[in-house]
Coordinates of C-alpha atoms and ligand atoms in Angstrom, one line a residue:
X203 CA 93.6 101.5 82.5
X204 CA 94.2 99.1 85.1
X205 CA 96.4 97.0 82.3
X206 CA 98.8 100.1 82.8
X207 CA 99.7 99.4 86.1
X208 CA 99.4 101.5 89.5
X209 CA 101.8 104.6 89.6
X210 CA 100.1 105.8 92.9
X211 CA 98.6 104.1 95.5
X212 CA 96.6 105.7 98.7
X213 CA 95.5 103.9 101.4
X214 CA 93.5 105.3 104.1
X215 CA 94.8 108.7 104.2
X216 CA 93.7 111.1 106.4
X217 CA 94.3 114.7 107.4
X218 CA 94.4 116.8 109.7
X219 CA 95.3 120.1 110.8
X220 CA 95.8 121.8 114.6
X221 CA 92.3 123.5 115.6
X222 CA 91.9 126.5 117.5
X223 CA 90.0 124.8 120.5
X224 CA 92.2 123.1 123.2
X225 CA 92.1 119.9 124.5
X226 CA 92.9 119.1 128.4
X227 CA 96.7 119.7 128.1
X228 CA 96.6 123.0 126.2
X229 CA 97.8 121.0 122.7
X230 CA 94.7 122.1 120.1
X231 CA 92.4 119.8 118.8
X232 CA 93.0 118.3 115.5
X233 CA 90.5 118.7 112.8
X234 CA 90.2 116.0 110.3
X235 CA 89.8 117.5 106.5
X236 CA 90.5 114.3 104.8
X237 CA 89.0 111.3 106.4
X238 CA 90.2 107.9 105.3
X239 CA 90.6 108.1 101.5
X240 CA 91.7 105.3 99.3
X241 CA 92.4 105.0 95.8
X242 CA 94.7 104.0 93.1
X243 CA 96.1 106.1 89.7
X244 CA 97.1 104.2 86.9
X245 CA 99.8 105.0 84.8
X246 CA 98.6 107.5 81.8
X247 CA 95.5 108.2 83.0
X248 CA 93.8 111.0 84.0
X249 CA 91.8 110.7 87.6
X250 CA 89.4 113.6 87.9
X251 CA 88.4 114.3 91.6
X252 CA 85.5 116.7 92.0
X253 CA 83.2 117.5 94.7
X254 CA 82.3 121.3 96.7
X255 CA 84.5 123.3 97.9
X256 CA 85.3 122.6 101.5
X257 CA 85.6 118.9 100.5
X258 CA 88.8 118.1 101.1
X259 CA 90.0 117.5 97.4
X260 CA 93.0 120.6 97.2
X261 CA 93.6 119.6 100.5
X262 CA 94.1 115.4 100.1
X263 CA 96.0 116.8 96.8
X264 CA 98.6 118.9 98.5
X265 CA 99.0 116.0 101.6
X266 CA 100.6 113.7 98.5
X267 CA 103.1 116.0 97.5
X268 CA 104.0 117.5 101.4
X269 CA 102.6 121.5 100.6
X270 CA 101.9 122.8 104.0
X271 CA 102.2 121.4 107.2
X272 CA 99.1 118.9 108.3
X273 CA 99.6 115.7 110.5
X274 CA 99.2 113.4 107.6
X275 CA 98.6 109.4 108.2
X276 CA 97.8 106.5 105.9
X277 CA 100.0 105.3 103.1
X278 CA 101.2 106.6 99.6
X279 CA 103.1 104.6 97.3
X280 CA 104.4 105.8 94.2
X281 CA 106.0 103.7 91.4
X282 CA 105.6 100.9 94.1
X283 CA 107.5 102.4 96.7
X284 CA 106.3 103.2 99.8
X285 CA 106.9 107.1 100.6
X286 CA 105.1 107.8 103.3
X287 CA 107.5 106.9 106.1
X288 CA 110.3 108.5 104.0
X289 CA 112.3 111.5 105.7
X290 CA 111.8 115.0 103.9
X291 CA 115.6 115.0 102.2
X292 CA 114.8 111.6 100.1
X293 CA 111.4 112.8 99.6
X294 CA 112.8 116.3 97.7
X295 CA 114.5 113.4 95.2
X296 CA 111.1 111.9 94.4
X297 CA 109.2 115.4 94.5
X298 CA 110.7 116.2 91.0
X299 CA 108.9 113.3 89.6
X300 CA 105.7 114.5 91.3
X301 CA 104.5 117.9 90.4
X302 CA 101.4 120.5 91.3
X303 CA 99.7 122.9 88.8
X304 CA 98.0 125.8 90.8
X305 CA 94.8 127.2 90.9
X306 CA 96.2 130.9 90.6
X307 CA 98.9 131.0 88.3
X308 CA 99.9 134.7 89.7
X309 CA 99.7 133.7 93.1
X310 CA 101.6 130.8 92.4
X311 CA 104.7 132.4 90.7
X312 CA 107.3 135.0 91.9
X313 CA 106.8 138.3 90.6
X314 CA 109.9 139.3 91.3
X315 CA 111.5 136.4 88.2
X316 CA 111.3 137.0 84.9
X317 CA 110.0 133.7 82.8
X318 CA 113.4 132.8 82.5
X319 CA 115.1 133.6 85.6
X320 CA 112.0 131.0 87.1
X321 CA 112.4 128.5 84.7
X322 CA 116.1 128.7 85.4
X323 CA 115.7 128.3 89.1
X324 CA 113.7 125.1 89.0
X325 CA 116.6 123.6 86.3
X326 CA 119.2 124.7 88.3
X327 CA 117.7 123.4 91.7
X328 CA 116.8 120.0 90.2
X329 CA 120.0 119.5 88.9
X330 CA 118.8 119.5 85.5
X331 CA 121.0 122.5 82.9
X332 CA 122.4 125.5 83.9
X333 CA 123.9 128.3 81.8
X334 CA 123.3 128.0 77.8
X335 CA 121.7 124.3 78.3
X336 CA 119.2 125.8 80.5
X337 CA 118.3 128.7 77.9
X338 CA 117.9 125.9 75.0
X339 CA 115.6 124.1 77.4
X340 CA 113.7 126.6 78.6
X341 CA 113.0 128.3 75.1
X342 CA 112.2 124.2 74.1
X343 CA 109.8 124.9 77.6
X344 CA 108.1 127.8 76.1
X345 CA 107.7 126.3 72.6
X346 CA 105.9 123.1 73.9
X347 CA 103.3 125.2 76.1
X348 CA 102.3 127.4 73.5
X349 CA 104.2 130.4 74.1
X350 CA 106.6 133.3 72.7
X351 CA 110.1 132.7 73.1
X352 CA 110.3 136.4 73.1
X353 CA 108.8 136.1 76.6
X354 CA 112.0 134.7 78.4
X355 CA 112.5 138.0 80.1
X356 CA 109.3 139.2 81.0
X357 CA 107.6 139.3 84.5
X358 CA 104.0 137.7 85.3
X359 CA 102.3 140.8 85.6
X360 CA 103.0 141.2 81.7
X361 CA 101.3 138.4 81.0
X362 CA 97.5 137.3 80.8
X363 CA 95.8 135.1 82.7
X364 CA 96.4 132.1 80.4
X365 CA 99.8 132.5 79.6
X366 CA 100.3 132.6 83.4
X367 CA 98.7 129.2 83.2
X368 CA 101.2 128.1 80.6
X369 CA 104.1 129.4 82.5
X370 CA 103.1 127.4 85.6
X371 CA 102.3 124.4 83.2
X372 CA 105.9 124.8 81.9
X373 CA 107.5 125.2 85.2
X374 CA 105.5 121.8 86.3
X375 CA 106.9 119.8 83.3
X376 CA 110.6 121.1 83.3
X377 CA 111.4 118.7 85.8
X378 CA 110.5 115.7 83.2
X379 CA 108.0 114.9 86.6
X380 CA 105.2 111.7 85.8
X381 CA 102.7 112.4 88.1
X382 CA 100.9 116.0 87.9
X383 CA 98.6 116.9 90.4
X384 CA 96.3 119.6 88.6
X385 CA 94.1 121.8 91.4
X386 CA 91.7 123.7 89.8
X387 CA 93.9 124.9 87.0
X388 CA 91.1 126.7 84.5
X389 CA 88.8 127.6 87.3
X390 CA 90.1 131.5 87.4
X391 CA 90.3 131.6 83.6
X392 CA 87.7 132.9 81.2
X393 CA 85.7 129.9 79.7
X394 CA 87.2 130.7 76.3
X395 CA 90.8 129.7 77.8
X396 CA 89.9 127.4 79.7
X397 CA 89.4 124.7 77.0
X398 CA 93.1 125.9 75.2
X399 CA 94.7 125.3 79.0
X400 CA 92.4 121.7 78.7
X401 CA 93.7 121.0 75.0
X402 CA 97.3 122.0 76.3
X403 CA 97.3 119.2 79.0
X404 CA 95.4 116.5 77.2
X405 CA 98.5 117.0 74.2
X406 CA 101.1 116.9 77.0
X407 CA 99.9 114.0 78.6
X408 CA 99.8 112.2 75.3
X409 CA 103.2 113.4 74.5
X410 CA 104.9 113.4 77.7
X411 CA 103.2 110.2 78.9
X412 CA 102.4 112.2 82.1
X413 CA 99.8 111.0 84.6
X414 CA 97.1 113.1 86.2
X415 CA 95.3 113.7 89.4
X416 CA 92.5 116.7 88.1
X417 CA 90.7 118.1 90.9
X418 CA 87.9 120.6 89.9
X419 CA 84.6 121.6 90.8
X420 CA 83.4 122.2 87.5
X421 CA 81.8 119.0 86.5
X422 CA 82.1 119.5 82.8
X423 CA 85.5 120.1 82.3
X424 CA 86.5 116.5 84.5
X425 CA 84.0 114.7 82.1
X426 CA 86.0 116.5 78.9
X427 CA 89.6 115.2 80.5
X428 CA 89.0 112.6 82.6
X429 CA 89.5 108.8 82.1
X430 CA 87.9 108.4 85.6
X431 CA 85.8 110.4 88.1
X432 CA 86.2 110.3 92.0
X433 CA 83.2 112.3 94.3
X434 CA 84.5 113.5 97.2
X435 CA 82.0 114.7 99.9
X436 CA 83.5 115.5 103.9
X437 CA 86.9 114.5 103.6
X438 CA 86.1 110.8 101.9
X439 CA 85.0 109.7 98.4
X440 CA 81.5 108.4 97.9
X441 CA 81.9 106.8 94.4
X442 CA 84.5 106.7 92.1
X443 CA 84.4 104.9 88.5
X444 CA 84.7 105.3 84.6
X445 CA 84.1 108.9 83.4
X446 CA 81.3 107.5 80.9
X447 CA 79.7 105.1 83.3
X448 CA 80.1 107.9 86.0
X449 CA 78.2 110.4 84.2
X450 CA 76.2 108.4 82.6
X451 CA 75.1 106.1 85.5
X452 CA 75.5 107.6 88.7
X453 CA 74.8 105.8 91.9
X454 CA 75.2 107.6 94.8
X455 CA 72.9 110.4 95.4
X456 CA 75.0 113.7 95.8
X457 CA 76.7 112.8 92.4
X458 CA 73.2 112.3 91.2
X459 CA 72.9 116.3 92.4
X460 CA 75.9 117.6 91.2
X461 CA 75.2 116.1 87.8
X462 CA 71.6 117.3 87.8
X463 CA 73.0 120.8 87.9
X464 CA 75.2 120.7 84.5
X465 CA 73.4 122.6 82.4
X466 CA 72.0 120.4 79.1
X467 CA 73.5 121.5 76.1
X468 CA 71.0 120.2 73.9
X469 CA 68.3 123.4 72.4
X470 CA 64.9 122.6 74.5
X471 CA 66.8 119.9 76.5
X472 CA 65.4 119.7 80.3
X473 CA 67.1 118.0 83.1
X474 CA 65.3 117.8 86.7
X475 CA 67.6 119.4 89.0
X476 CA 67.9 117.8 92.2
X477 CA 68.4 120.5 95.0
X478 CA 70.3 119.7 98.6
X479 CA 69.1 121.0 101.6
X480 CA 71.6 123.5 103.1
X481 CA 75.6 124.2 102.9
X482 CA 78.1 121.2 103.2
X483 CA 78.8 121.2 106.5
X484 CA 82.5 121.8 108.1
X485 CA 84.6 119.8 109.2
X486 CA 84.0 120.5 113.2
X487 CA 80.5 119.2 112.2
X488 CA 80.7 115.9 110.4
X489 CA 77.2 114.0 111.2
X490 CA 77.0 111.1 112.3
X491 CA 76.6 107.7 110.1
X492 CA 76.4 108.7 106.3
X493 CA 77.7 112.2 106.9
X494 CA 75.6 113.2 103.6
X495 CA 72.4 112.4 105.7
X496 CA 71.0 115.6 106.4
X497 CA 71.5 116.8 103.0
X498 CA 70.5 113.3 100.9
X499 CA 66.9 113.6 99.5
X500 CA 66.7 109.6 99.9
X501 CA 68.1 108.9 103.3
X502 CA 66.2 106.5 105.3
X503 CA 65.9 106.3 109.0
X504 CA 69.2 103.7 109.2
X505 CA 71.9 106.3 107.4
X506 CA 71.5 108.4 110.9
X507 CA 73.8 105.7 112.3
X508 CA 75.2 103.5 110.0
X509 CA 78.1 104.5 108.0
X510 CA 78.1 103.2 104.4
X511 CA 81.4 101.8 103.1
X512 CA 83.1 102.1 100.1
X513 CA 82.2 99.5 97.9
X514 CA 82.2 97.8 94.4
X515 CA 78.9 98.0 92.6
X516 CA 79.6 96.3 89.5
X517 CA 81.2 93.1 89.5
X518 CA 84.4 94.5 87.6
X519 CA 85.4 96.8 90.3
X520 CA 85.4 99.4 88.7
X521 CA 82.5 101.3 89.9
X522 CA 82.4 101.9 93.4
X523 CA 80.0 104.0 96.1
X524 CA 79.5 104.5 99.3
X525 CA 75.8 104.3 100.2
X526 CA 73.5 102.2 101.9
X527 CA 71.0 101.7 99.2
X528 CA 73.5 99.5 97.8
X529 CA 74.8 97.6 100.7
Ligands
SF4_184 FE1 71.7 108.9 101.3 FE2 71.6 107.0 103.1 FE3 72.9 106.6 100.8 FE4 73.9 108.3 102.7 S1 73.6 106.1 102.9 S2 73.7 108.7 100.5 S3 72.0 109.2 103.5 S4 70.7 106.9 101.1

């Protein structure tokens, strides 16, 4: 991967959004969701970035696109430019070569527009067709995601749950973006769709040469698409490498949990799950030193006050965690 060159960089990005206590001149306190995350994408791959909910994953993949509005520092560079200092009017230019798949594909398009009338909007807004070009390229749109031209003038509520998927999949890649940031997109569909809507984007990536960030919590399907696997936990991740090597050599000790919990597919095949103790804590109540401490079924007396960095475990690089057994 890393022959392919960097398309996105991150550097120490962090997070945060306005609290609901006050500090000593009324302003609220900030609370920190994402907490110092680095990382690089290479061009063509597919990074998967899993970890519970509450981590911080949606929320550090919406911060690199601007959705919402958090106080966001660090940097982001894309295609080598640096874009995090760049004003909101240049950044709309360079948002159509970044796009975001949703979670809930009803949620995330306008019940109001037909298929067509949506498509449309997003042509017409990028600058892309209007009129009979857009039609062509819209019922082209349709074609390539697996669905009925017939549907050009029909509203989401007529459609399932997976064609809704498809429709926000074809709305993502009218723009002709190279970076698609992926949150959860099978996680509200019926296992039997899910692996079409994973087929679907492993064929467009192939074809379209798009790049993906994939963040799930469903450990299984971001071993099936991804070329690698980050961990968050707290706002930072704790180890990041290959998919195979991930899965099949985990270091640090809450991956070591989540995979313990796949199921084994294999008839008779046991695995020892390893349980944590209590909920992920939020993100008013980060402990101290390695903030998995109270939960890690290995932590010695030092992780109380020590924080672990980030760090390469193999001598390629490639495989990095952030724990103190390894420091
Ligand atoms: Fe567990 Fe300590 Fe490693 Fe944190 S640093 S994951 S508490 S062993």
């Amino acid at each position: 991967m890393k022959d392919q060159g960097v398309l996105l960089s991150v550097s120490d990005l962090r997070v945060y959004f306005p609290g609901r206590k006050r500090g000593i001149m009324g302003k609220p306190l900030p609370i920190q969701v994402v907490n110092g995350v680095s990382f690089d994408v290479y061009q063509g791959e597919t990074l998967g970035l899993v970890g519970e909910s509450g981590c911080g994953k949606t929320t550090l993949g919406r911060a690199l696109i601007r959705l919402g509005h958090p106080v966001v520092t660090g940097k982001i560079a894309f295609q080598g430019q640096e874009i995090s200092g760049i004003g909101n009017r240049e950044f709309r230019t360079l948002r159509k070569e970044m796009q975001m798949i949703f979670q809930d594909p009803f949620g995330s398009l306008n019940p109001r527009l037909t298929v067509g009338q949506m498509l449309g909007e997003v042509l017409l807004i990028h600058g892309i067709a209007r009129g009979k070009v857009a039609r062509k390229r819209i019922e082209e749109l349709l074609d390539v995601v697996g669905l009925n031209r017939e549907y050009f003038n029909r509203y989401p509520h007529e459609f399932s749950g997976g064609q809704r998927q498809r429709i926000g999949i074809a709305r993502a890649i009218a723009v002709n973006p190279k970076f698609i940031i992926c949150d959860e997109p099978v996680s509200a569909l019926d296992v039997s769709i899910q692996s079409q809507i994973i087929n679907l984007l492993k064929d467009l990536q192939r074809d379209l040469g798009l790049t993906y960030l994939f963040i799930a919590h469903d450990l299984s399907v971001v071993e099936y698409i991804s070329d690698r696997v980050a961990v968050m936990y707290l706002g930072k991740i704790v180890e990041i490498a290959d998919s195979t090597e991930l899965y099949a050599n985990p270091k640090h000790p809450y991956t070591r949990a989540l995979l313990s919990a796949i199921p084994n597919p294999e008839p008779g095949g046991k695995k020892e799950r390893i349980l944590l103790n209590g909920d992920l804590p939020g993100p008013l109540h980060i402990p101290s030193g390695c903030s998995f401490h109270p939960r890690c079924p290995v932590a010695m007396a030092e992780c109380r006050n020590r924080e672990p960095k980030l760090q390469k475990y193999n001598s390629n690089n490639v495989h990095q965690v952030s724990c103190l057994l390894y420091e």
